[in-house]
Amino acid sequence: MPTQFETPTSSSDQEFTFMAIGMVAGAVPGIIVGLVIAMFIGHAAMWVSITGGIGIIIGLVIAKMLYAKKRNNRADAVSSSETLR
């Protein structure tokens, strides 16, 4: 049976990949921080959901900024190579 995974080729696929990685990268530390807070204060489910959600949002925003920066750098490189021709 062939695998169904394909590498992202379009720009929207690459953007969604950046966003997914950013959300996971933000959620993991958020969950860990929530568990540490819950050890001292209690109410683990509440703190994990709050800090995990904040981590997801921060990770998503940072991923969007990094993707925009990467896209702008790529566009600048293309325009400068066209100027050299």
JSON list of C-alpha atoms in Angstrom, two decimals:
[
{"chain": "A", "resi": 1, "resn": "MET", "atom": "CA", "xyz": [0.00, 0.00, 0.00]},
{"chain": "A", "resi": 2, "resn": "PRO", "atom": "CA", "xyz": [1.55, 3.35, -1.00]},
{"chain": "A", "resi": 3, "resn": "THR", "atom": "CA", "xyz": [1.92, 6.09, 1.57]},
{"chain": "A", "resi": 4, "resn": "GLN", "atom": "CA", "xyz": [-0.42, 9.02, 1.34]},
{"chain": "A", "resi": 5, "resn": "PHE", "atom": "CA", "xyz": [2.07, 11.62, 2.54]},
{"chain": "A", "resi": 6, "resn": "GLU", "atom": "CA", "xyz": [3.21, 14.10, -0.05]},
{"chain": "A", "resi": 7, "resn": "THR", "atom": "CA", "xyz": [5.68, 16.89, 0.52]},
{"chain": "A", "resi": 8, "resn": "PRO", "atom": "CA", "xyz": [4.10, 20.35, 0.53]},
{"chain": "A", "resi": 9, "resn": "THR", "atom": "CA", "xyz": [4.55, 21.88, -2.90]},
{"chain": "A", "resi": 10, "resn": "SER", "atom": "CA", "xyz": [2.23, 24.88, -3.07]},
{"chain": "A", "resi": 11, "resn": "SER", "atom": "CA", "xyz": [2.76, 27.97, -0.97]},
{"chain": "A", "resi": 12, "resn": "SER", "atom": "CA", "xyz": [-0.45, 27.41, 0.97]},
{"chain": "A", "resi": 13, "resn": "ASP", "atom": "CA", "xyz": [0.66, 23.85, 1.83]},
{"chain": "A", "resi": 14, "resn": "GLN", "atom": "CA", "xyz": [3.97, 25.20, 3.10]},
{"chain": "A", "resi": 15, "resn": "GLU", "atom": "CA", "xyz": [2.19, 27.90, 5.09]},
{"chain": "A", "resi": 16, "resn": "PHE", "atom": "CA", "xyz": [-0.10, 25.35, 6.73]},
{"chain": "A", "resi": 17, "resn": "THR", "atom": "CA", "xyz": [2.95, 23.22, 7.56]},
{"chain": "A", "resi": 18, "resn": "PHE", "atom": "CA", "xyz": [4.60, 26.22, 9.25]},
{"chain": "A", "resi": 19, "resn": "MET", "atom": "CA", "xyz": [1.38, 26.91, 11.17]},
{"chain": "A", "resi": 20, "resn": "ALA", "atom": "CA", "xyz": [0.98, 23.31, 12.34]},
{"chain": "A", "resi": 21, "resn": "ILE", "atom": "CA", "xyz": [4.58, 23.10, 13.53]},
{"chain": "A", "resi": 22, "resn": "GLY", "atom": "CA", "xyz": [4.22, 26.45, 15.28]},
{"chain": "A", "resi": 23, "resn": "MET", "atom": "CA", "xyz": [1.07, 25.39, 17.10]},
{"chain": "A", "resi": 24, "resn": "VAL", "atom": "CA", "xyz": [2.64, 22.16, 18.34]},
{"chain": "A", "resi": 25, "resn": "ALA", "atom": "CA", "xyz": [5.84, 23.98, 19.29]},
{"chain": "A", "resi": 26, "resn": "GLY", "atom": "CA", "xyz": [3.77, 26.43, 21.34]},
{"chain": "A", "resi": 27, "resn": "ALA", "atom": "CA", "xyz": [1.46, 23.85, 22.88]},
{"chain": "A", "resi": 28, "resn": "VAL", "atom": "CA", "xyz": [4.14, 21.59, 24.33]},
{"chain": "A", "resi": 29, "resn": "PRO", "atom": "CA", "xyz": [5.84, 24.23, 26.51]},
{"chain": "A", "resi": 30, "resn": "GLY", "atom": "CA", "xyz": [2.40, 25.62, 27.41]},
{"chain": "A", "resi": 31, "resn": "ILE", "atom": "CA", "xyz": [1.26, 22.24, 28.68]},
{"chain": "A", "resi": 32, "resn": "ILE", "atom": "CA", "xyz": [4.47, 21.77, 30.66]},
{"chain": "A", "resi": 33, "resn": "VAL", "atom": "CA", "xyz": [4.10, 25.22, 32.24]},
{"chain": "A", "resi": 34, "resn": "GLY", "atom": "CA", "xyz": [0.47, 24.41, 33.06]},
{"chain": "A", "resi": 35, "resn": "LEU", "atom": "CA", "xyz": [1.48, 21.20, 34.82]},
{"chain": "A", "resi": 36, "resn": "VAL", "atom": "CA", "xyz": [4.17, 23.02, 36.82]},
{"chain": "A", "resi": 37, "resn": "ILE", "atom": "CA", "xyz": [1.68, 25.70, 37.89]},
{"chain": "A", "resi": 38, "resn": "ALA", "atom": "CA", "xyz": [-0.85, 23.00, 38.81]},
{"chain": "A", "resi": 39, "resn": "MET", "atom": "CA", "xyz": [1.67, 21.28, 41.08]},
{"chain": "A", "resi": 40, "resn": "PHE", "atom": "CA", "xyz": [1.65, 24.34, 43.35]},
{"chain": "A", "resi": 41, "resn": "ILE", "atom": "CA", "xyz": [-1.84, 25.77, 42.87]},
{"chain": "A", "resi": 42, "resn": "GLY", "atom": "CA", "xyz": [-3.97, 22.79, 41.84]},
{"chain": "A", "resi": 43, "resn": "HIS", "atom": "CA", "xyz": [-6.69, 22.52, 39.19]},
{"chain": "A", "resi": 44, "resn": "ALA", "atom": "CA", "xyz": [-4.46, 20.84, 36.60]},
{"chain": "A", "resi": 45, "resn": "ALA", "atom": "CA", "xyz": [-7.04, 20.71, 33.80]},
{"chain": "A", "resi": 46, "resn": "MET", "atom": "CA", "xyz": [-7.69, 24.43, 34.06]},
{"chain": "A", "resi": 47, "resn": "TRP", "atom": "CA", "xyz": [-4.04, 25.48, 34.03]},
{"chain": "A", "resi": 48, "resn": "VAL", "atom": "CA", "xyz": [-3.04, 23.05, 31.26]},
{"chain": "A", "resi": 49, "resn": "SER", "atom": "CA", "xyz": [-5.87, 24.29, 29.04]},
{"chain": "A", "resi": 50, "resn": "ILE", "atom": "CA", "xyz": [-5.16, 27.97, 29.70]},
{"chain": "A", "resi": 51, "resn": "THR", "atom": "CA", "xyz": [-1.39, 27.86, 29.26]},
{"chain": "A", "resi": 52, "resn": "GLY", "atom": "CA", "xyz": [-1.61, 25.33, 26.42]},
{"chain": "A", "resi": 53, "resn": "GLY", "atom": "CA", "xyz": [-4.07, 27.59, 24.58]},
{"chain": "A", "resi": 54, "resn": "ILE", "atom": "CA", "xyz": [-1.87, 30.62, 25.09]},
{"chain": "A", "resi": 55, "resn": "GLY", "atom": "CA", "xyz": [1.12, 28.60, 23.85]},
{"chain": "A", "resi": 56, "resn": "ILE", "atom": "CA", "xyz": [-0.79, 27.54, 20.73]},
{"chain": "A", "resi": 57, "resn": "ILE", "atom": "CA", "xyz": [-1.72, 31.13, 19.93]},
{"chain": "A", "resi": 58, "resn": "ILE", "atom": "CA", "xyz": [1.85, 32.39, 20.48]},
{"chain": "A", "resi": 59, "resn": "GLY", "atom": "CA", "xyz": [3.26, 29.55, 18.37]},
{"chain": "A", "resi": 60, "resn": "LEU", "atom": "CA", "xyz": [0.77, 30.27, 15.58]},
{"chain": "A", "resi": 61, "resn": "VAL", "atom": "CA", "xyz": [1.58, 33.99, 15.51]},
{"chain": "A", "resi": 62, "resn": "ILE", "atom": "CA", "xyz": [5.33, 33.36, 15.49]},
{"chain": "A", "resi": 63, "resn": "ALA", "atom": "CA", "xyz": [4.97, 30.75, 12.73]},
{"chain": "A", "resi": 64, "resn": "LYS", "atom": "CA", "xyz": [2.95, 33.17, 10.58]},
{"chain": "A", "resi": 65, "resn": "MET", "atom": "CA", "xyz": [5.61, 35.87, 11.07]},
{"chain": "A", "resi": 66, "resn": "LEU", "atom": "CA", "xyz": [8.42, 33.47, 10.19]},
{"chain": "A", "resi": 67, "resn": "TYR", "atom": "CA", "xyz": [6.59, 32.27, 7.08]},
{"chain": "A", "resi": 68, "resn": "ALA", "atom": "CA", "xyz": [5.92, 35.84, 5.96]},
{"chain": "A", "resi": 69, "resn": "LYS", "atom": "CA", "xyz": [9.58, 36.70, 6.47]},
{"chain": "A", "resi": 70, "resn": "LYS", "atom": "CA", "xyz": [10.65, 33.61, 4.50]},
{"chain": "A", "resi": 71, "resn": "ARG", "atom": "CA", "xyz": [8.21, 34.43, 1.70]},
{"chain": "A", "resi": 72, "resn": "ASN", "atom": "CA", "xyz": [9.42, 38.05, 1.53]},
{"chain": "A", "resi": 73, "resn": "ASN", "atom": "CA", "xyz": [13.06, 36.96, 1.45]},
{"chain": "A", "resi": 74, "resn": "ARG", "atom": "CA", "xyz": [12.28, 34.54, -1.37]},
{"chain": "A", "resi": 75, "resn": "ALA", "atom": "CA", "xyz": [10.42, 37.26, -3.32]},
{"chain": "A", "resi": 76, "resn": "ASP", "atom": "CA", "xyz": [13.35, 39.66, -2.84]},
{"chain": "A", "resi": 77, "resn": "ALA", "atom": "CA", "xyz": [15.79, 37.04, -4.09]},
{"chain": "A", "resi": 78, "resn": "VAL", "atom": "CA", "xyz": [13.68, 36.38, -7.19]},
{"chain": "A", "resi": 79, "resn": "SER", "atom": "CA", "xyz": [13.31, 40.08, -7.98]},
{"chain": "A", "resi": 80, "resn": "SER", "atom": "CA", "xyz": [17.02, 40.73, -7.52]},
{"chain": "A", "resi": 81, "resn": "SER", "atom": "CA", "xyz": [17.92, 37.79, -9.80]},
{"chain": "A", "resi": 82, "resn": "GLU", "atom": "CA", "xyz": [15.55, 39.17, -12.45]},
{"chain": "A", "resi": 83, "resn": "THR", "atom": "CA", "xyz": [17.23, 42.56, -12.17]},
{"chain": "A", "resi": 84, "resn": "LEU", "atom": "CA", "xyz": [20.62, 40.98, -12.84]},
{"chain": "A", "resi": 85, "resn": "ARG", "atom": "CA", "xyz": [19.45, 39.48, -16.13]}
]
